[in-house]
Amino acid sequence: MKDSTRGLFQLHGWKNVGQFLHAYYYLAHLDQYVKVLLPGLRALDKFVPESRKEAVRSVFAFIPDRYHAKVIPLDAAKKIVTMDQDVNVSPETSKKVIPFEIANQITIRNPDSIVVMDCACRSEKKSPCDPINVCMVVGEPYATFALEHARSLHPRRLTQQEAVELLETCHKKGHVHNAYFKDILGDQFYAICNCCKCCCAGIEVERVVRSIAFQKPIKELAPSGYLASVDESKCRACGVCVAKCPFEAVSIEEEVAVIDPDGCMGCGVCPDLCPEDAIELGEDPARGIPLDLRALRDEARPSG
């Protein structure tokens, strides 16, 4: 047994060998996993009438309960891939940052171990967005396991500087950075996906589960903790922000860009791509604690 496989097994042990096998298949065959998952979710959304969706709420909620992400602006993503020591955020703080019932642990072992592989979501598409080799697995045992087992997705190691450069390349294209968490991977963070609204399964799942907009809407993505705002005196209604917003949260009304606060996830795409510098990102406590690992790590250090 390879060391990376042994490390993955140790997350579960013999008492949860089924979880280990699930995790093994997920990381080793993520492209096949997505090809099964998405059609099933789309079928549920298409064929279950609106009047019946509340009755099958638990079915729709099954995926977000176990697999979800935190939207992170570019600077936060850079901080993750340039960490110089292990990170272990307290459970109390993690729960505030990742507001899901399970899979909300923020732990990274060997953060300088980074592997990038083909995006399984884009691999499913006939004409995917470029580049395709953009999904980063961060820390151990996940990174080495993906390198050794996920051969169909062309994994390769990245230096921390190469990871930063890839994040910047994706950001310039208007792609959003999502930090992913999953139950079968130790209930914790394991990857940064650079997602486009055309191909990303996470964004699509968010759209589908939001269709159950009852008293407690289901969520797949947690907002970053930031909210975009428009300086109307600078805005020229050029529409770049409308076209690039991954969450379709921007519109043009009366010759000015308008941000929908319910739709905005605080990803930072529109402020950075606005040619007039008319949009800025500000912290919004109502939208959760930002995933700033350096700040969270320093906060956990004992004083003195």
Coordinates of C-alpha atoms in Angstrom, one line a residue:
M1 CA 0.0 0.0 0.0
K2 CA 1.4 3.4 -1.0
D3 CA 2.0 6.0 1.8
S4 CA -0.7 8.3 0.4
T5 CA -3.3 5.5 0.4
R6 CA -2.3 4.6 3.9
G7 CA -2.7 8.3 4.9
L8 CA -6.2 8.4 3.4
F9 CA -7.1 5.2 5.2
Q10 CA -5.9 6.6 8.5
L11 CA -8.5 9.4 8.3
H12 CA -11.2 6.7 8.7
G13 CA -9.7 3.5 10.2
W14 CA -11.3 0.0 10.1
K15 CA -14.5 1.2 11.7
N16 CA -15.3 3.3 8.7
V17 CA -13.7 1.3 5.9
G18 CA -16.8 2.1 3.7
Q19 CA -15.9 5.8 4.0
F20 CA -12.3 5.1 3.0
L21 CA -13.4 3.2 -0.1
H22 CA -15.7 6.1 -1.0
A23 CA -12.9 8.6 -0.5
Y24 CA -10.5 6.4 -2.6
Y25 CA -12.9 6.2 -5.5
Y26 CA -13.8 9.9 -5.3
L27 CA -10.2 11.2 -5.4
A28 CA -9.0 8.6 -7.9
H29 CA -11.9 8.8 -10.3
L30 CA -13.3 12.3 -9.8
D31 CA -14.2 12.6 -13.5
Q32 CA -16.4 9.5 -13.3
Y33 CA -17.9 10.7 -10.0
V34 CA -19.0 14.0 -11.6
K35 CA -20.5 12.2 -14.6
V36 CA -22.7 10.2 -12.3
L37 CA -23.6 13.0 -9.9
L38 CA -24.6 15.8 -12.2
P39 CA -27.1 14.0 -14.4
G40 CA -28.8 12.7 -11.3
L41 CA -29.1 16.1 -9.8
R42 CA -30.3 17.6 -13.1
A43 CA -32.9 14.9 -13.4
L44 CA -34.2 15.7 -9.9
D45 CA -34.4 19.4 -10.7
K46 CA -36.1 18.8 -14.1
F47 CA -38.6 16.1 -13.3
V48 CA -39.7 16.9 -9.7
P49 CA -42.4 19.6 -9.9
E50 CA -42.1 22.7 -7.8
S51 CA -45.0 21.6 -5.6
R52 CA -43.2 18.4 -4.7
K53 CA -39.7 19.8 -4.1
E54 CA -40.3 20.5 -0.4
A55 CA -41.3 16.8 0.0
V56 CA -37.9 15.6 -1.4
R57 CA -35.9 18.3 0.3
S58 CA -33.7 15.8 2.1
V59 CA -32.7 14.3 -1.2
F60 CA -31.7 17.7 -2.6
A61 CA -29.9 18.5 0.7
F62 CA -27.8 15.2 0.7
I63 CA -25.0 16.6 -1.5
P64 CA -24.6 20.1 0.1
D65 CA -24.5 18.5 3.6
R66 CA -21.5 16.5 2.6
Y67 CA -19.8 18.4 -0.1
H68 CA -19.6 22.2 -0.2
A69 CA -17.3 25.2 -0.6
K70 CA -16.4 28.6 0.7
V71 CA -16.0 31.3 -1.9
I72 CA -12.6 33.0 -1.5
P73 CA -11.3 36.2 -3.2
L74 CA -7.9 36.0 -5.0
D75 CA -5.9 37.3 -2.0
A76 CA -7.3 34.7 0.3
A77 CA -6.6 31.9 -2.2
K78 CA -3.0 33.1 -2.5
K79 CA -2.5 33.0 1.2
I80 CA -3.7 29.4 1.3
V81 CA -1.2 28.2 -1.4
T82 CA 1.7 30.1 0.2
M83 CA 1.3 28.9 3.8
D84 CA 4.7 28.0 5.3
Q85 CA 3.4 25.7 8.1
D86 CA 0.5 23.4 9.0
V87 CA -2.8 24.9 9.8
N88 CA -5.3 23.7 12.4
V89 CA -8.1 26.1 13.1
S90 CA -10.3 25.5 16.2
P91 CA -13.6 23.7 15.7
E92 CA -15.5 26.7 17.1
T93 CA -13.9 29.1 14.6
S94 CA -14.1 26.6 11.7
K95 CA -17.9 26.3 12.2
K96 CA -18.3 30.1 11.9
V97 CA -16.2 30.2 8.7
I98 CA -17.8 27.2 7.1
P99 CA -21.4 27.3 8.2
F100 CA -22.4 23.7 7.4
E101 CA -23.4 21.0 9.8
I102 CA -20.6 18.7 8.8
A103 CA -17.4 18.8 6.7
N104 CA -16.2 22.2 8.2
Q105 CA -12.8 21.4 9.6
I106 CA -10.0 23.7 8.5
T107 CA -6.8 21.7 8.8
I108 CA -3.9 21.6 6.3
R109 CA -1.0 19.3 6.7
N110 CA 2.0 20.1 4.5
P111 CA 0.4 23.1 2.8
D112 CA 3.3 23.4 0.4
S113 CA 2.3 20.1 -1.1
I114 CA 0.1 21.2 -4.1
V115 CA -1.0 19.1 -7.0
V116 CA -3.1 20.5 -9.9
M117 CA -5.2 18.3 -12.1
D118 CA -7.8 18.6 -14.9
C119 CA -11.1 20.0 -13.8
A120 CA -13.6 17.1 -13.7
C121 CA -16.5 19.4 -14.4
R122 CA -14.8 20.8 -17.5
S123 CA -13.9 17.3 -18.6
E124 CA -17.6 16.5 -18.8
K125 CA -18.2 19.2 -21.3
K126 CA -17.8 18.9 -25.1
S127 CA -16.4 22.4 -25.4
P128 CA -14.9 23.3 -21.9
C129 CA -13.5 26.6 -20.9
D130 CA -9.7 26.9 -20.9
P131 CA -7.4 26.2 -19.2
I132 CA -8.7 22.8 -18.0
N133 CA -5.8 21.8 -15.7
V134 CA -6.9 24.1 -12.9
C135 CA -8.1 22.2 -9.8
M136 CA -5.6 22.3 -6.9
V137 CA -5.4 19.6 -4.3
V138 CA -3.7 21.1 -1.3
G139 CA -2.0 19.3 1.6
E140 CA -1.5 15.7 2.6
P141 CA -2.5 13.0 2.1
Y142 CA -4.7 14.4 -0.6
A143 CA -2.1 15.9 -2.9
T144 CA 0.1 12.9 -3.2
F145 CA -2.9 10.5 -3.5
A146 CA -4.2 12.5 -6.4
L147 CA -0.8 12.6 -8.0
E148 CA -0.4 8.8 -7.7
H149 CA -4.0 7.7 -8.4
A150 CA -5.9 10.3 -10.5
R151 CA -3.9 9.7 -13.7
S152 CA -6.9 10.3 -16.0
L153 CA -7.0 13.9 -14.8
H154 CA -3.3 14.5 -15.6
P155 CA -2.1 15.6 -12.1
R156 CA 1.2 17.4 -11.7
R157 CA 2.9 19.0 -8.8
L158 CA 3.1 22.8 -8.5
T159 CA 5.5 25.0 -6.5
Q160 CA 3.8 27.6 -4.4
Q161 CA 4.8 30.3 -6.9
E162 CA 3.3 28.3 -9.8
A163 CA 0.1 27.9 -7.8
V164 CA -0.1 31.7 -7.3
E165 CA 0.5 32.3 -11.0
L166 CA -2.3 29.8 -11.9
L167 CA -4.7 31.5 -9.5
E168 CA -3.9 34.9 -11.1
T169 CA -4.4 33.5 -14.7
C170 CA -7.8 32.1 -13.8
H171 CA -8.9 35.2 -12.0
K172 CA -8.1 37.4 -15.0
K173 CA -10.6 35.1 -16.9
G174 CA -13.3 35.9 -14.4
H175 CA -13.2 32.5 -12.7
V176 CA -14.0 32.2 -9.0
H177 CA -11.9 30.5 -6.4
N178 CA -13.7 28.0 -4.2
A179 CA -12.2 26.2 -1.2
Y180 CA -13.8 22.7 -1.0
F181 CA -14.7 20.6 2.0
K182 CA -16.0 17.0 1.9
D183 CA -17.1 14.5 4.6
I184 CA -15.3 11.5 3.3
L185 CA -12.0 13.4 3.2
G186 CA -11.8 13.9 6.9
D187 CA -14.6 16.4 7.1
Q188 CA -12.2 19.1 6.0
F189 CA -10.6 21.3 3.4
Y190 CA -8.7 19.6 0.6
A191 CA -8.9 21.6 -2.6
I192 CA -9.2 25.0 -4.3
C193 CA -11.2 24.9 -7.5
N194 CA -10.9 27.7 -10.1
C195 CA -14.5 27.6 -11.3
C196 CA -16.2 29.1 -14.3
K197 CA -19.9 29.6 -14.5
C198 CA -20.1 27.7 -17.7
C199 CA -18.8 24.3 -16.5
C200 CA -18.5 24.3 -12.7
A201 CA -20.6 21.6 -10.9
G202 CA -20.4 23.5 -7.6
I203 CA -22.0 26.6 -9.2
E204 CA -24.6 24.5 -10.9
V205 CA -25.5 22.6 -7.7
E206 CA -25.8 26.0 -6.0
R207 CA -28.3 27.0 -8.6
V208 CA -30.3 23.8 -8.3
V209 CA -30.5 23.7 -4.5
R210 CA -31.4 27.4 -4.4
S211 CA -34.5 26.4 -6.3
I212 CA -35.9 25.1 -3.0
A213 CA -36.3 28.6 -1.7
F214 CA -38.5 27.9 1.3
Q215 CA -37.9 29.2 4.8
K216 CA -34.5 27.6 5.0
P217 CA -32.9 27.6 1.5
I218 CA -30.3 24.9 0.9
K219 CA -26.8 26.1 0.2
E220 CA -23.9 24.5 -1.7
L221 CA -21.6 27.6 -1.5
A222 CA -20.9 29.8 1.5
P223 CA -20.3 33.4 0.7
S224 CA -16.8 34.8 1.2
G225 CA -17.7 37.2 4.0
Y226 CA -17.4 40.1 1.6
L227 CA -20.0 42.0 -0.5
A228 CA -19.5 44.1 -3.7
S229 CA -20.7 47.6 -3.9
V230 CA -20.8 50.1 -6.8
D231 CA -19.6 53.7 -6.9
E232 CA -22.3 55.2 -9.2
S233 CA -20.2 58.2 -9.9
K234 CA -17.6 56.1 -11.7
C235 CA -19.8 53.5 -13.3
R236 CA -20.3 53.8 -17.1
A237 CA -22.7 50.9 -17.4
C238 CA -20.3 49.0 -19.7
G239 CA -21.7 45.6 -18.7
V240 CA -18.4 43.9 -18.1
C241 CA -19.4 43.0 -14.5
V242 CA -22.8 41.6 -15.7
A243 CA -21.0 39.4 -18.2
K244 CA -18.3 38.2 -15.9
C245 CA -20.2 37.7 -12.6
P246 CA -20.2 33.9 -11.9
F247 CA -23.4 34.1 -9.9
E248 CA -25.4 36.4 -12.2
A249 CA -25.7 38.9 -9.3
V250 CA -25.1 42.1 -11.3
S251 CA -27.5 43.9 -13.6
I252 CA -27.7 47.3 -15.3
E253 CA -30.5 49.5 -14.2
E254 CA -31.0 53.1 -15.2
E255 CA -27.4 53.2 -16.7
V256 CA -25.7 52.0 -13.6
A257 CA -24.5 48.6 -12.3
V258 CA -26.6 47.2 -9.5
I259 CA -25.5 44.4 -7.1
D260 CA -28.0 41.9 -5.9
P261 CA -27.0 41.3 -2.3
D262 CA -28.8 38.0 -2.1
G263 CA -26.9 36.7 -5.2
C264 CA -23.5 38.2 -4.6
M265 CA -21.0 35.7 -3.1
G266 CA -18.2 38.2 -2.6
C267 CA -15.8 36.4 -5.0
G268 CA -14.0 39.6 -6.1
V269 CA -14.3 39.0 -9.8
C270 CA -16.3 42.1 -10.7
P271 CA -14.1 44.6 -8.7
D272 CA -10.9 43.3 -10.3
L273 CA -12.3 43.3 -13.9
C274 CA -14.2 46.6 -13.8
P275 CA -12.4 48.9 -16.3
E276 CA -13.6 52.0 -14.4
D277 CA -12.6 50.8 -10.8
A278 CA -16.2 51.5 -9.9
I279 CA -16.7 48.4 -7.8
E280 CA -15.1 47.5 -4.5
L281 CA -15.3 44.6 -2.1
G282 CA -16.0 45.2 1.5
E283 CA -16.3 42.9 4.5
D284 CA -19.9 42.2 5.6
P285 CA -20.2 40.5 9.0
A286 CA -23.7 39.2 8.1
R287 CA -22.1 37.1 5.4
G288 CA -19.7 35.1 7.6
I289 CA -16.1 35.2 8.5
P290 CA -13.6 35.3 5.6
L291 CA -11.4 32.3 5.0
D292 CA -8.2 34.1 5.8
L293 CA -6.0 31.3 7.0
R294 CA -3.1 33.4 8.2
A295 CA -5.4 35.6 10.3
L296 CA -7.2 32.5 11.7
R297 CA -3.9 30.7 12.4
D298 CA -2.5 33.8 14.2
E299 CA -5.7 34.2 16.2
A300 CA -5.3 30.6 17.5
R301 CA -1.8 31.2 18.7
P302 CA -1.3 31.7 22.4
S303 CA -0.3 35.2 23.4
G304 CA 3.1 35.8 24.8

